[in-house]
Amino acid sequence: MSRPLRLLLVDDSLIDRHLAEEVFAEYAHLCQVTTVGSGQEALAHLRTPGTALPDVVLLDVNMPGMSGFEVLEALKTDPRLVQIPVVMLTTSNHDHDITRAYTLHASSYLIKSLSFQEFMAQVEGFLEFWTRARLTSWPDAVS
């Protein structure tokens, strides 16, 4: 069996981070989740020497200070981080947000369900997809 999927969740809402941690804990055998509360914190974490890079970043769109789009743009212009898939995980279903995310090379755009049961189903589908889709050549070691 391969190692668990490494995820980085970036969301300014403490409540949303705790909810996501609770849901992902149900799938601890499939994934390891690190959470941060801001775009600046995410970039600092990812750029720390010796940090194991995530297989996927889950990124909120609407955050103070540095928006999810600004974080996405920073990731996609950093040679070390550019290949990490980024999934926008947000409540925004505005066409201009979806278009902007894909223009900035997000891998996908997932609109958070407001229902706990539906969110559980979204997480299950997300994990099933990314567990199968990650490249077998992605390193297990620290990058």
N, CA, C and O atoms as a GROMACS GRO file, in nm:
protein
  572
    1MET      N    1   0.084  -0.118   0.000
    1MET     CA    2   0.000   0.000   0.000
    1MET      C    3   0.088   0.124   0.000
    1MET      O    4   0.191   0.128   0.068
    2SER      N    5   0.048   0.224  -0.075
    2SER     CA    6   0.128   0.346  -0.081
    2SER      C    7   0.102   0.432   0.042
    2SER      O    8   0.007   0.408   0.117
    3ARG      N    9   0.187   0.529   0.062
    3ARG     CA   10   0.173   0.617   0.178
    3ARG      C   11   0.043   0.697   0.167
    3ARG      O   12  -0.011   0.714   0.058
    4PRO      N   13  -0.005   0.746   0.281
    4PRO     CA   14  -0.127   0.830   0.277
    4PRO      C   15  -0.105   0.956   0.194
    4PRO      O   16   0.006   1.009   0.186
    5LEU      N   17  -0.211   1.002   0.135
    5LEU     CA   18  -0.212   1.127   0.058
    5LEU      C   19  -0.184   1.242   0.155
    5LEU      O   20  -0.250   1.253   0.259
    6ARG      N   21  -0.089   1.328   0.121
    6ARG     CA   22  -0.059   1.445   0.205
    6ARG      C   23  -0.138   1.564   0.153
    6ARG      O   24  -0.127   1.601   0.036
    7LEU      N   25  -0.217   1.625   0.240
    7LEU     CA   26  -0.300   1.739   0.203
    7LEU      C   27  -0.262   1.860   0.285
    7LEU      O   28  -0.227   1.849   0.403
    8LEU      N   29  -0.268   1.977   0.222
    8LEU     CA   30  -0.256   2.104   0.293
    8LEU      C   31  -0.386   2.179   0.271
    8LEU      O   32  -0.422   2.210   0.158
    9LEU      N   33  -0.457   2.208   0.380
    9LEU     CA   34  -0.582   2.283   0.374
    9LEU      C   35  -0.555   2.426   0.419
    9LEU      O   36  -0.503   2.448   0.529
   10VAL      N   37  -0.590   2.522   0.334
   10VAL     CA   38  -0.569   2.663   0.363
   10VAL      C   39  -0.706   2.730   0.371
   10VAL      O   40  -0.775   2.743   0.270
   11ASP      N   41  -0.745   2.772   0.492
   11ASP     CA   42  -0.877   2.833   0.511
   11ASP      C   43  -0.869   2.926   0.632
   11ASP      O   44  -0.820   2.886   0.738
   12ASP      N   45  -0.916   3.048   0.616
   12ASP     CA   46  -0.910   3.144   0.726
   12ASP      C   47  -1.013   3.118   0.835
   12ASP      O   48  -1.000   3.171   0.945
   13SER      N   49  -1.115   3.038   0.807
   13SER     CA   50  -1.220   3.009   0.905
   13SER      C   51  -1.178   2.895   0.996
   13SER      O   52  -1.162   2.781   0.952
   14LEU      N   53  -1.162   2.926   1.124
   14LEU     CA   54  -1.126   2.824   1.222
   14LEU      C   55  -1.233   2.714   1.226
   14LEU      O   56  -1.200   2.595   1.236
   15ILE      N   57  -1.358   2.753   1.220
   15ILE     CA   58  -1.469   2.656   1.222
   15ILE      C   59  -1.460   2.563   1.102
   15ILE      O   60  -1.474   2.442   1.116
   16ASP      N   61  -1.436   2.619   0.982
   16ASP     CA   62  -1.425   2.535   0.862
   16ASP      C   63  -1.304   2.443   0.869
   16ASP      O   64  -1.310   2.329   0.824
   17ARG      N   65  -1.192   2.492   0.925
   17ARG     CA   66  -1.074   2.406   0.939
   17ARG      C   67  -1.103   2.291   1.033
   17ARG      O   68  -1.067   2.176   1.005
   18HIS      N   69  -1.168   2.320   1.146
   18HIS     CA   70  -1.200   2.213   1.242
   18HIS      C   71  -1.297   2.113   1.182
   18HIS      O   72  -1.283   1.992   1.204
   19LEU      N   73  -1.396   2.161   1.108
   19LEU     CA   74  -1.491   2.071   1.043
   19LEU      C   75  -1.418   1.981   0.944
   19LEU      O   76  -1.440   1.860   0.943
   20ALA      N   77  -1.332   2.039   0.862
   20ALA     CA   78  -1.257   1.961   0.764
   20ALA      C   79  -1.166   1.860   0.834
   20ALA      O   80  -1.157   1.745   0.791
   21GLU      N   81  -1.100   1.901   0.943
   21GLU     CA   82  -1.013   1.809   1.017
   21GLU      C   83  -1.094   1.691   1.070
   21GLU      O   84  -1.049   1.577   1.066
   22GLU      N   85  -1.215   1.720   1.120
   22GLU     CA   86  -1.302   1.615   1.172
   22GLU      C   87  -1.342   1.517   1.060
   22GLU      O   88  -1.338   1.396   1.080
   23VAL      N   89  -1.379   1.570   0.945
   23VAL     CA   90  -1.420   1.486   0.834
   23VAL      C   91  -1.301   1.404   0.782
   23VAL      O   92  -1.313   1.283   0.762
   24PHE      N   93  -1.187   1.470   0.760
   24PHE     CA   94  -1.070   1.398   0.709
   24PHE      C   95  -1.018   1.295   0.809
   24PHE      O   96  -0.957   1.196   0.769
   25ALA      N   97  -1.040   1.317   0.938
   25ALA     CA   98  -0.998   1.220   1.040
   25ALA      C   99  -1.067   1.085   1.020
   25ALA      O  100  -1.012   0.981   1.056
   26GLU      N  101  -1.185   1.086   0.962
   26GLU     CA  102  -1.257   0.962   0.931
   26GLU      C  103  -1.181   0.880   0.826
   26GLU      O  104  -1.203   0.760   0.813
   27TYR      N  105  -1.093   0.946   0.753
   27TYR     CA  106  -1.018   0.882   0.644
   27TYR      C  107  -0.868   0.887   0.672
   27TYR      O  108  -0.788   0.895   0.578
   28ALA      N  109  -0.831   0.884   0.799
   28ALA     CA  110  -0.690   0.897   0.838
   28ALA      C  111  -0.602   0.790   0.775
   28ALA      O  112  -0.482   0.812   0.757
   29HIS      N  113  -0.658   0.674   0.742
   29HIS     CA  114  -0.580   0.568   0.677
   29HIS      C  115  -0.546   0.605   0.532
   29HIS      O  116  -0.456   0.546   0.473
   30LEU      N  117  -0.618   0.702   0.476
   30LEU     CA  118  -0.595   0.743   0.337
   30LEU      C  119  -0.519   0.875   0.324
   30LEU      O  120  -0.456   0.900   0.221
   31CYS      N  121  -0.524   0.959   0.429
   31CYS     CA  122  -0.464   1.092   0.413
   31CYS      C  123  -0.411   1.148   0.544
   31CYS      O  124  -0.452   1.108   0.653
   32GLN      N  125  -0.319   1.240   0.529
   32GLN     CA  126  -0.265   1.320   0.639
   32GLN      C  127  -0.293   1.465   0.603
   32GLN      O  128  -0.255   1.512   0.496
   33VAL      N  129  -0.360   1.538   0.693
   33VAL     CA  130  -0.400   1.675   0.664
   33VAL      C  131  -0.326   1.771   0.756
   33VAL      O  132  -0.322   1.754   0.878
   34THR      N  133  -0.267   1.873   0.694
   34THR     CA  134  -0.209   1.986   0.767
   34THR      C  135  -0.298   2.105   0.736
   34THR      O  136  -0.336   2.125   0.621
   35THR      N  137  -0.332   2.184   0.837
   35THR     CA  138  -0.416   2.301   0.812
   35THR      C  139  -0.342   2.428   0.852
   35THR      O  140  -0.265   2.431   0.948
   36VAL      N  141  -0.366   2.533   0.776
   36VAL     CA  142  -0.314   2.666   0.806
   36VAL      C  143  -0.426   2.767   0.785
   36VAL      O  144  -0.520   2.741   0.710
   37GLY      N  145  -0.414   2.883   0.851
   37GLY     CA  146  -0.523   2.980   0.852
   37GLY      C  147  -0.508   3.098   0.759
   37GLY      O  148  -0.593   3.188   0.760
   38SER      N  149  -0.403   3.102   0.678
   38SER     CA  150  -0.387   3.215   0.586
   38SER      C  151  -0.298   3.176   0.469
   38SER      O  152  -0.224   3.078   0.474
   39GLY      N  153  -0.307   3.256   0.365
   39GLY     CA  154  -0.222   3.235   0.249
   39GLY      C  155  -0.075   3.254   0.282
   39GLY      O  156   0.010   3.177   0.237
   40GLN      N  157  -0.046   3.356   0.362
   40GLN     CA  158   0.093   3.381   0.400
   40GLN      C  159   0.148   3.262   0.478
   40GLN      O  160   0.262   3.221   0.458
   41GLU      N  161   0.067   3.207   0.568
   41GLU     CA  162   0.109   3.092   0.648
   41GLU      C  163   0.133   2.970   0.558
   41GLU      O  164   0.227   2.894   0.579
   42ALA      N  165   0.046   2.953   0.458
   42ALA     CA  166   0.062   2.840   0.365
   42ALA      C  167   0.193   2.851   0.289
   42ALA      O  168   0.268   2.754   0.279
   43LEU      N  169   0.222   2.969   0.234
   43LEU     CA  170   0.345   2.986   0.157
   43LEU      C  171   0.468   2.970   0.246
   43LEU      O  172   0.567   2.911   0.203
   44ALA      N  173   0.463   3.023   0.368
   44ALA     CA  174   0.576   3.007   0.459
   44ALA      C  175   0.598   2.860   0.491
   44ALA      O  176   0.712   2.813   0.494
   45HIS      N  177   0.490   2.787   0.514
   45HIS     CA  178   0.499   2.643   0.542
   45HIS      C  179   0.561   2.569   0.424
   45HIS      O  180   0.654   2.490   0.441
   46LEU      N  181   0.509   2.595   0.305
   46LEU     CA  182   0.556   2.524   0.185
   46LEU      C  183   0.701   2.558   0.149
   46LEU      O  184   0.772   2.476   0.091
   47ARG      N  185   0.743   2.677   0.184
   47ARG     CA  186   0.878   2.721   0.148
   47ARG      C  187   0.981   2.693   0.258
   47ARG      O  188   1.098   2.728   0.243
   48THR      N  189   0.939   2.632   0.368
   48THR     CA  190   1.031   2.598   0.476
   48THR      C  191   1.119   2.482   0.431
   48THR      O  192   1.068   2.377   0.392
   49PRO      N  193   1.250   2.500   0.435
   49PRO     CA  194   1.340   2.391   0.394
   49PRO      C  195   1.312   2.265   0.476
   49PRO      O  196   1.293   2.270   0.597
   50GLY      N  197   1.310   2.152   0.407
   50GLY     CA  198   1.288   2.024   0.472
   50GLY      C  199   1.143   1.985   0.489
   50GLY      O  200   1.115   1.874   0.535
   51THR      N  201   1.052   2.072   0.454
   51THR     CA  202   0.909   2.040   0.467
   51THR      C  203   0.868   1.943   0.358
   51THR      O  204   0.900   1.963   0.240
   52ALA      N  205   0.797   1.837   0.397
   52ALA     CA  206   0.743   1.744   0.298
   52ALA      C  207   0.630   1.815   0.225
   52ALA      O  208   0.535   1.862   0.287
   53LEU      N  209   0.641   1.822   0.094
   53LEU     CA  210   0.538   1.891   0.016
   53LEU      C  211   0.411   1.808   0.010
   53LEU      O  212   0.417   1.685   0.006
   54PRO      N  213   0.296   1.875   0.009
   54PRO     CA  214   0.170   1.802  -0.001
   54PRO      C  215   0.149   1.747  -0.142
   54PRO      O  216   0.207   1.796  -0.239
   55ASP      N  217   0.065   1.646  -0.151
   55ASP     CA  218   0.025   1.594  -0.282
   55ASP      C  219  -0.080   1.684  -0.345
   55ASP      O  220  -0.087   1.696  -0.468
   56VAL      N  221  -0.160   1.747  -0.261
   56VAL     CA  222  -0.268   1.836  -0.307
   56VAL      C  223  -0.285   1.947  -0.205
   56VAL      O  224  -0.275   1.924  -0.084
   57VAL      N  225  -0.311   2.068  -0.254
   57VAL     CA  226  -0.346   2.181  -0.168
   57VAL      C  227  -0.495   2.209  -0.187
   57VAL      O  228  -0.543   2.222  -0.299
   58LEU      N  229  -0.567   2.218  -0.076
   58LEU     CA  230  -0.707   2.260  -0.076
   58LEU      C  231  -0.706   2.406  -0.032
   58LEU      O  232  -0.661   2.438   0.078
   59LEU      N  233  -0.757   2.494  -0.117
   59LEU     CA  234  -0.737   2.637  -0.097
   59LEU      C  235  -0.870   2.713  -0.102
   59LEU      O  236  -0.943   2.706  -0.201
   60ASP      N  237  -0.899   2.784   0.007
   60ASP     CA  238  -1.018   2.870   0.011
   60ASP      C  239  -0.995   2.991  -0.079
   60ASP      O  240  -0.882   3.037  -0.094
   61VAL      N  241  -1.102   3.042  -0.139
   61VAL     CA  242  -1.091   3.158  -0.227
   61VAL      C  243  -1.088   3.288  -0.147
   61VAL      O  244  -0.998   3.370  -0.163
   62ASN      N  245  -1.187   3.306  -0.062
   62ASN     CA  246  -1.207   3.434   0.008
   62ASN      C  247  -1.139   3.434   0.145
   62ASN      O  248  -1.192   3.381   0.243
   63MET      N  249  -1.020   3.494   0.147
   63MET     CA  250  -0.947   3.506   0.273
   63MET      C  251  -0.893   3.648   0.283
   63MET      O  252  -0.856   3.708   0.183
   64PRO      N  253  -0.888   3.701   0.406
   64PRO     CA  254  -0.831   3.835   0.423
   64PRO      C  255  -0.679   3.833   0.406
   64PRO      O  256  -0.615   3.729   0.421
   65GLY      N  257  -0.624   3.948   0.374
   65GLY     CA  258  -0.479   3.958   0.359
   65GLY      C  259  -0.432   3.912   0.224
   65GLY      O  260  -0.389   3.993   0.141
   66MET      N  261  -0.442   3.784   0.200
   66MET     CA  262  -0.398   3.726   0.074
   66MET      C  263  -0.508   3.630   0.029
   66MET      O  264  -0.534   3.529   0.095
   67SER      N  265  -0.570   3.662  -0.081
   67SER     CA  266  -0.680   3.577  -0.129
   67SER      C  267  -0.628   3.444  -0.180
   67SER      O  268  -0.509   3.428  -0.208
   68GLY      N  269  -0.719   3.348  -0.193
   68GLY     CA  270  -0.682   3.219  -0.250
   68GLY      C  271  -0.624   3.232  -0.389
   68GLY      O  272  -0.533   3.158  -0.427
   69PHE      N  273  -0.675   3.327  -0.465
   69PHE     CA  274  -0.622   3.348  -0.601
   69PHE      C  275  -0.477   3.397  -0.596
   69PHE      O  276  -0.395   3.356  -0.678
   70GLU      N  277  -0.446   3.484  -0.500
   70GLU     CA  278  -0.308   3.532  -0.486
   70GLU      C  279  -0.215   3.418  -0.443
   70GLU      O  280  -0.100   3.410  -0.488
   71VAL      N  281  -0.264   3.332  -0.355
   71VAL     CA  282  -0.185   3.215  -0.313
   71VAL      C  283  -0.163   3.123  -0.433
   71VAL      O  284  -0.052   3.077  -0.457
   72LEU      N  285  -0.269   3.096  -0.507
   72LEU     CA  286  -0.260   3.010  -0.626
   72LEU      C  287  -0.158   3.066  -0.724
   72LEU      O  288  -0.075   2.992  -0.777
   73GLU      N  289  -0.163   3.195  -0.749
   73GLU     CA  290  -0.068   3.258  -0.840
   73GLU      C  291   0.075   3.244  -0.790
   73GLU      O  292   0.166   3.217  -0.868
   74ALA      N  293   0.096   3.261  -0.658
   74ALA     CA  294   0.229   3.246  -0.601
   74ALA      C  295   0.278   3.101  -0.615
   74ALA      O  296   0.396   3.078  -0.644
   75LEU      N  297   0.190   3.005  -0.593
   75LEU     CA  298   0.228   2.864  -0.607
   75LEU      C  299   0.269   2.832  -0.750
   75LEU      O  300   0.367   2.762  -0.774
   76LYS      N  301   0.193   2.885  -0.845
   76LYS     CA  302   0.216   2.850  -0.986
   76LYS      C  303   0.334   2.926  -1.047
   76LYS      O  304   0.374   2.897  -1.160
   77THR      N  305   0.389   3.024  -0.975
   77THR     CA  306   0.508   3.093  -1.025
   77THR      C  307   0.634   3.053  -0.948
   77THR      O  308   0.743   3.104  -0.975
   78ASP      N  309   0.619   2.961  -0.853
   78ASP     CA  310   0.733   2.913  -0.775
   78ASP      C  311   0.779   2.780  -0.835
   78ASP      O  312   0.704   2.683  -0.834
   79PRO      N  313   0.902   2.774  -0.887
   79PRO     CA  314   0.949   2.652  -0.955
   79PRO      C  315   0.941   2.526  -0.868
   79PRO      O  316   0.921   2.416  -0.921
   80ARG      N  317   0.956   2.540  -0.737
   80ARG     CA  318   0.951   2.424  -0.647
   80ARG      C  319   0.808   2.378  -0.619
   80ARG      O  320   0.786   2.261  -0.588
   81LEU      N  321   0.711   2.469  -0.631
   81LEU     CA  322   0.574   2.440  -0.591
   81LEU      C  323   0.476   2.429  -0.708
   81LEU      O  324   0.362   2.389  -0.690
   82VAL      N  325   0.521   2.465  -0.826
   82VAL     CA  326   0.432   2.477  -0.942
   82VAL      C  327   0.356   2.349  -0.975
   82VAL      O  328   0.243   2.356  -1.024
   83GLN      N  329   0.415   2.233  -0.950
   83GLN     CA  330   0.350   2.108  -0.991
   83GLN      C  331   0.252   2.053  -0.888
   83GLN      O  332   0.186   1.952  -0.914
   84ILE      N  333   0.241   2.117  -0.771
   84ILE     CA  334   0.145   2.069  -0.671
   84ILE      C  335   0.004   2.102  -0.719
   84ILE      O  336  -0.027   2.218  -0.744
   85PRO      N  337  -0.082   2.002  -0.732
   85PRO     CA  338  -0.220   2.030  -0.771
   85PRO      C  339  -0.291   2.114  -0.664
   85PRO      O  340  -0.274   2.090  -0.544
   86VAL      N  341  -0.369   2.210  -0.708
   86VAL     CA  342  -0.443   2.297  -0.617
   86VAL      C  343  -0.592   2.284  -0.648
   86VAL      O  344  -0.635   2.304  -0.761
   87VAL      N  345  -0.668   2.250  -0.544
   87VAL     CA  346  -0.813   2.241  -0.555
   87VAL      C  347  -0.871   2.358  -0.476
   87VAL      O  348  -0.849   2.371  -0.356
   88MET      N  349  -0.945   2.442  -0.545
   88MET     CA  350  -1.012   2.552  -0.478
   88MET      C  351  -1.133   2.492  -0.406
   88MET      O  352  -1.218   2.429  -0.469
   89LEU      N  353  -1.139   2.511  -0.275
   89LEU     CA  354  -1.248   2.458  -0.193
   89LEU      C  355  -1.316   2.578  -0.129
   89LEU      O  356  -1.262   2.639  -0.038
   90THR      N  357  -1.436   2.610  -0.178
   90THR     CA  358  -1.497   2.737  -0.142
   90THR      C  359  -1.648   2.731  -0.147
   90THR      O  360  -1.706   2.639  -0.205
   91THR      N  361  -1.712   2.830  -0.088
   91THR     CA  362  -1.857   2.842  -0.098
   91THR      C  363  -1.896   2.926  -0.218
   91THR      O  364  -2.014   2.934  -0.252
   92SER      N  365  -1.800   2.989  -0.284
   92SER     CA  366  -1.829   3.076  -0.397
   92SER      C  367  -1.861   2.996  -0.523
   92SER      O  368  -1.780   2.916  -0.569
   93ASN      N  369  -1.979   3.020  -0.577
   93ASN     CA  370  -2.014   2.956  -0.704
   93ASN      C  371  -2.025   3.061  -0.815
   93ASN      O  372  -2.092   3.038  -0.916
   94HIS      N  373  -1.959   3.176  -0.797
   94HIS     CA  374  -1.962   3.282  -0.897
   94HIS      C  375  -1.879   3.241  -1.019
   94HIS      O  376  -1.766   3.194  -1.006
   95ASP      N  377  -1.936   3.260  -1.137
   95ASP     CA  378  -1.867   3.223  -1.261
   95ASP      C  379  -1.730   3.288  -1.271
   95ASP      O  380  -1.634   3.224  -1.314
   96HIS      N  381  -1.720   3.417  -1.232
   96HIS     CA  382  -1.590   3.485  -1.246
   96HIS      C  383  -1.485   3.424  -1.153
   96HIS      O  384  -1.366   3.423  -1.188
   97ASP      N  385  -1.525   3.373  -1.036
   97ASP     CA  386  -1.429   3.306  -0.947
   97ASP      C  387  -1.383   3.173  -1.007
   97ASP      O  388  -1.264   3.140  -1.002
   98ILE      N  389  -1.476   3.098  -1.062
   98ILE     CA  390  -1.443   2.969  -1.124
   98ILE      C  391  -1.350   2.990  -1.243
   98ILE      O  392  -1.249   2.920  -1.257
   99THR      N  393  -1.384   3.087  -1.328
   99THR     CA  394  -1.301   3.117  -1.445
   99THR      C  395  -1.162   3.161  -1.403
   99THR      O  396  -1.062   3.118  -1.460
  100ARG      N  397  -1.155   3.248  -1.302
  100ARG     CA  398  -1.024   3.296  -1.256
  100ARG      C  399  -0.940   3.182  -1.201
  100ARG      O  400  -0.820   3.176  -1.226
  101ALA      N  401  -1.002   3.092  -1.126
  101ALA     CA  402  -0.928   2.979  -1.070
  101ALA      C  403  -0.863   2.895  -1.180
  101ALA      O  404  -0.745   2.860  -1.171
  102TYR      N  405  -0.941   2.863  -1.282
  102TYR     CA  406  -0.885   2.781  -1.390
  102TYR      C  407  -0.785   2.859  -1.475
  102TYR      O  408  -0.690   2.801  -1.526
  103THR      N  409  -0.805   2.988  -1.490
  103THR     CA  410  -0.710   3.072  -1.563
  103THR      C  411  -0.574   3.072  -1.492
  103THR      O  412  -0.470   3.077  -1.556
  104LEU      N  413  -0.578   3.065  -1.359
  104LEU     CA  414  -0.455   3.062  -1.279
  104LEU      C  415  -0.403   2.919  -1.257
  104LEU      O  416  -0.312   2.897  -1.177
  105HIS      N  417  -0.462   2.823  -1.328
  105HIS     CA  418  -0.417   2.684  -1.331
  105HIS      C  419  -0.451   2.602  -1.207
  105HIS      O  420  -0.374   2.515  -1.166
  106ALA      N  421  -0.568   2.630  -1.147
  106ALA     CA  422  -0.618   2.540  -1.043
  106ALA      C  423  -0.649   2.406  -1.109
  106ALA      O  424  -0.687   2.400  -1.226
  107SER      N  425  -0.632   2.298  -1.034
  107SER     CA  426  -0.661   2.165  -1.088
  107SER      C  427  -0.811   2.136  -1.088
  107SER      O  428  -0.862   2.068  -1.177
  108SER      N  429  -0.880   2.189  -0.989
  108SER     CA  430  -1.026   2.176  -0.986
  108SER      C  431  -1.085   2.280  -0.892
  108SER      O  432  -1.013   2.347  -0.818
  109TYR      N  433  -1.216   2.290  -0.897
  109TYR     CA  434  -1.290   2.389  -0.820
  109TYR      C  435  -1.405   2.316  -0.754
  109TYR      O  436  -1.496   2.268  -0.822
  110LEU      N  437  -1.401   2.306  -0.622
  110LEU     CA  438  -1.501   2.231  -0.547
  110LEU      C  439  -1.581   2.327  -0.459
  110LEU      O  440  -1.525   2.395  -0.373
  111ILE      N  441  -1.711   2.333  -0.482
  111ILE     CA  442  -1.798   2.420  -0.403
  111ILE      C  443  -1.841   2.343  -0.278
  111ILE      O  444  -1.906   2.239  -0.287
  112LYS      N  445  -1.803   2.397  -0.161
  112LYS     CA  446  -1.833   2.332  -0.033
  112LYS      C  447  -1.983   2.316  -0.015
  112LYS      O  448  -2.060   2.410  -0.034
  113SER      N  449  -2.022   2.198   0.022
  113SER     CA  450  -2.161   2.173   0.056
  113SER      C  451  -2.188   2.230   0.194
  113SER      O  452  -2.102   2.224   0.282
  114LEU      N  453  -2.307   2.285   0.215
  114LEU     CA  454  -2.343   2.338   0.345
  114LEU      C  455  -2.395   2.228   0.438
  114LEU      O  456  -2.404   2.248   0.559
  115SER      N  457  -2.429   2.113   0.381
  115SER     CA  458  -2.477   2.000   0.459
  115SER      C  459  -2.357   1.914   0.501
  115SER      O  460  -2.271   1.884   0.419
  116PHE      N  461  -2.353   1.876   0.627
  116PHE     CA  462  -2.242   1.795   0.678
  116PHE      C  463  -2.233   1.663   0.602
  116PHE      O  464  -2.124   1.621   0.563
  117GLN      N  465  -2.348   1.596   0.582
  117GLN     CA  466  -2.349   1.467   0.511
  117GLN      C  467  -2.298   1.482   0.367
  117GLN      O  468  -2.222   1.398   0.318
  118GLU      N  469  -2.341   1.588   0.301
  118GLU     CA  470  -2.295   1.610   0.163
  118GLU      C  471  -2.147   1.645   0.160
  118GLU      O  472  -2.076   1.605   0.068
  119PHE      N  473  -2.099   1.720   0.261
  119PHE     CA  474  -1.957   1.751   0.268
  119PHE      C  475  -1.876   1.623   0.288
  119PHE      O  476  -1.769   1.607   0.229
  120MET      N  477  -1.926   1.532   0.372
  120MET     CA  478  -1.860   1.402   0.391
  120MET      C  479  -1.848   1.329   0.256
  120MET      O  480  -1.744   1.272   0.224
  121ALA      N  481  -1.957   1.332   0.179
  121ALA     CA  482  -1.955   1.266   0.048
  121ALA      C  483  -1.856   1.334  -0.046
  121ALA      O  484  -1.789   1.267  -0.124
  122GLN      N  485  -1.847   1.466  -0.039
  122GLN     CA  486  -1.750   1.539  -0.122
  122GLN      C  487  -1.608   1.497  -0.086
  122GLN      O  488  -1.525   1.473  -0.174
  123VAL      N  489  -1.580   1.490   0.043
  123VAL     CA  490  -1.446   1.451   0.088
  123VAL      C  491  -1.414   1.309   0.041
  123VAL      O  492  -1.303   1.282  -0.005
  124GLU      N  493  -1.509   1.221   0.054
  124GLU     CA  494  -1.488   1.082   0.010
  124GLU      C  495  -1.456   1.077  -0.139
  124GLU      O  496  -1.363   1.007  -0.180
  125GLY      N  497  -1.532   1.150  -0.220
  125GLY     CA  498  -1.506   1.154  -0.364
  125GLY      C  499  -1.371   1.217  -0.396
  125GLY      O  500  -1.298   1.170  -0.483
  126PHE      N  501  -1.338   1.325  -0.325
  126PHE     CA  502  -1.210   1.393  -0.342
  126PHE      C  503  -1.095   1.296  -0.314
  126PHE      O  504  -1.001   1.286  -0.393
  127LEU      N  505  -1.104   1.226  -0.200
  127LEU     CA  506  -0.996   1.132  -0.164
  127LEU      C  507  -0.986   1.016  -0.261
  127LEU      O  508  -0.876   0.974  -0.297
  128GLU      N  509  -1.098   0.965  -0.305
  128GLU     CA  510  -1.096   0.856  -0.401
  128GLU      C  511  -1.027   0.900  -0.530
  128GLU      O  512  -0.944   0.828  -0.584
  129PHE      N  513  -1.062   1.019  -0.578
  129PHE     CA  514  -1.000   1.070  -0.701
  129PHE      C  515  -0.851   1.093  -0.684
  129PHE      O  516  -0.771   1.041  -0.762
  130TRP      N  517  -0.811   1.170  -0.581
  130TRP     CA  518  -0.671   1.208  -0.567
  130TRP      C  519  -0.582   1.094  -0.523
  130TRP      O  520  -0.463   1.094  -0.554
  131THR      N  521  -0.637   0.996  -0.452
  131THR     CA  522  -0.557   0.879  -0.416
  131THR      C  523  -0.520   0.800  -0.542
  131THR      O  524  -0.410   0.746  -0.552
  132ARG      N  525  -0.612   0.795  -0.637
  132ARG     CA  526  -0.586   0.724  -0.762
  132ARG      C  527  -0.509   0.808  -0.862
  132ARG      O  528  -0.432   0.755  -0.942
  133ALA      N  529  -0.530   0.941  -0.859
  133ALA     CA  530  -0.476   1.028  -0.964
  133ALA      C  531  -0.332   1.073  -0.939
  133ALA      O  532  -0.262   1.112  -1.032
  134ARG      N  533  -0.287   1.068  -0.813
  134ARG     CA  534  -0.152   1.119  -0.789
  134ARG      C  535  -0.050   1.038  -0.867
  134ARG      O  536  -0.066   0.918  -0.889
  135LEU      N  537   0.052   1.104  -0.906
  135LEU     CA  538   0.157   1.040  -0.986
  135LEU      C  539   0.235   0.943  -0.900
  135LEU      O  540   0.270   0.972  -0.786
  136THR      N  541   0.263   0.826  -0.956
  136THR     CA  542   0.341   0.728  -0.880
  136THR      C  543   0.485   0.776  -0.861
  136THR      O  544   0.556   0.724  -0.775
  137SER      N  545   0.526   0.873  -0.940
  137SER     CA  546   0.662   0.922  -0.927
  137SER      C  547   0.674   1.034  -0.823
  137SER      O  548   0.785   1.081  -0.796
  138TRP      N  549   0.561   1.075  -0.763
  138TRP     CA  550   0.571   1.179  -0.661
  138TRP      C  551   0.653   1.128  -0.546
  138TRP      O  552   0.636   1.014  -0.503
  139PRO      N  553   0.742   1.211  -0.495
  139PRO     CA  554   0.835   1.161  -0.392
  139PRO      C  555   0.769   1.136  -0.259
  139PRO      O  556   0.678   1.208  -0.219
  140ASP      N  557   0.817   1.034  -0.191
  140ASP     CA  558   0.778   1.009  -0.054
  140ASP      C  559   0.867   1.089   0.040
  140ASP      O  560   0.828   1.121   0.153
  141ALA      N  561   0.985   1.120  -0.007
  141ALA     CA  562   1.084   1.187   0.078
  141ALA      C  563   1.057   1.337   0.082
  141ALA      O  564   0.980   1.390   0.003
  142VAL      N  565   1.121   1.402   0.176
  142VAL     CA  566   1.112   1.546   0.188
  142VAL      C  567   1.178   1.609   0.066
  142VAL      O  568   1.286   1.568   0.023
  143SER      N  569   1.113   1.710   0.012
  143SER     CA  570   1.168   1.779  -0.106
  143SER      C  571   1.242   1.904  -0.066
  143SER      O  572   1.295   1.974  -0.152
   0.00000   0.00000   0.00000
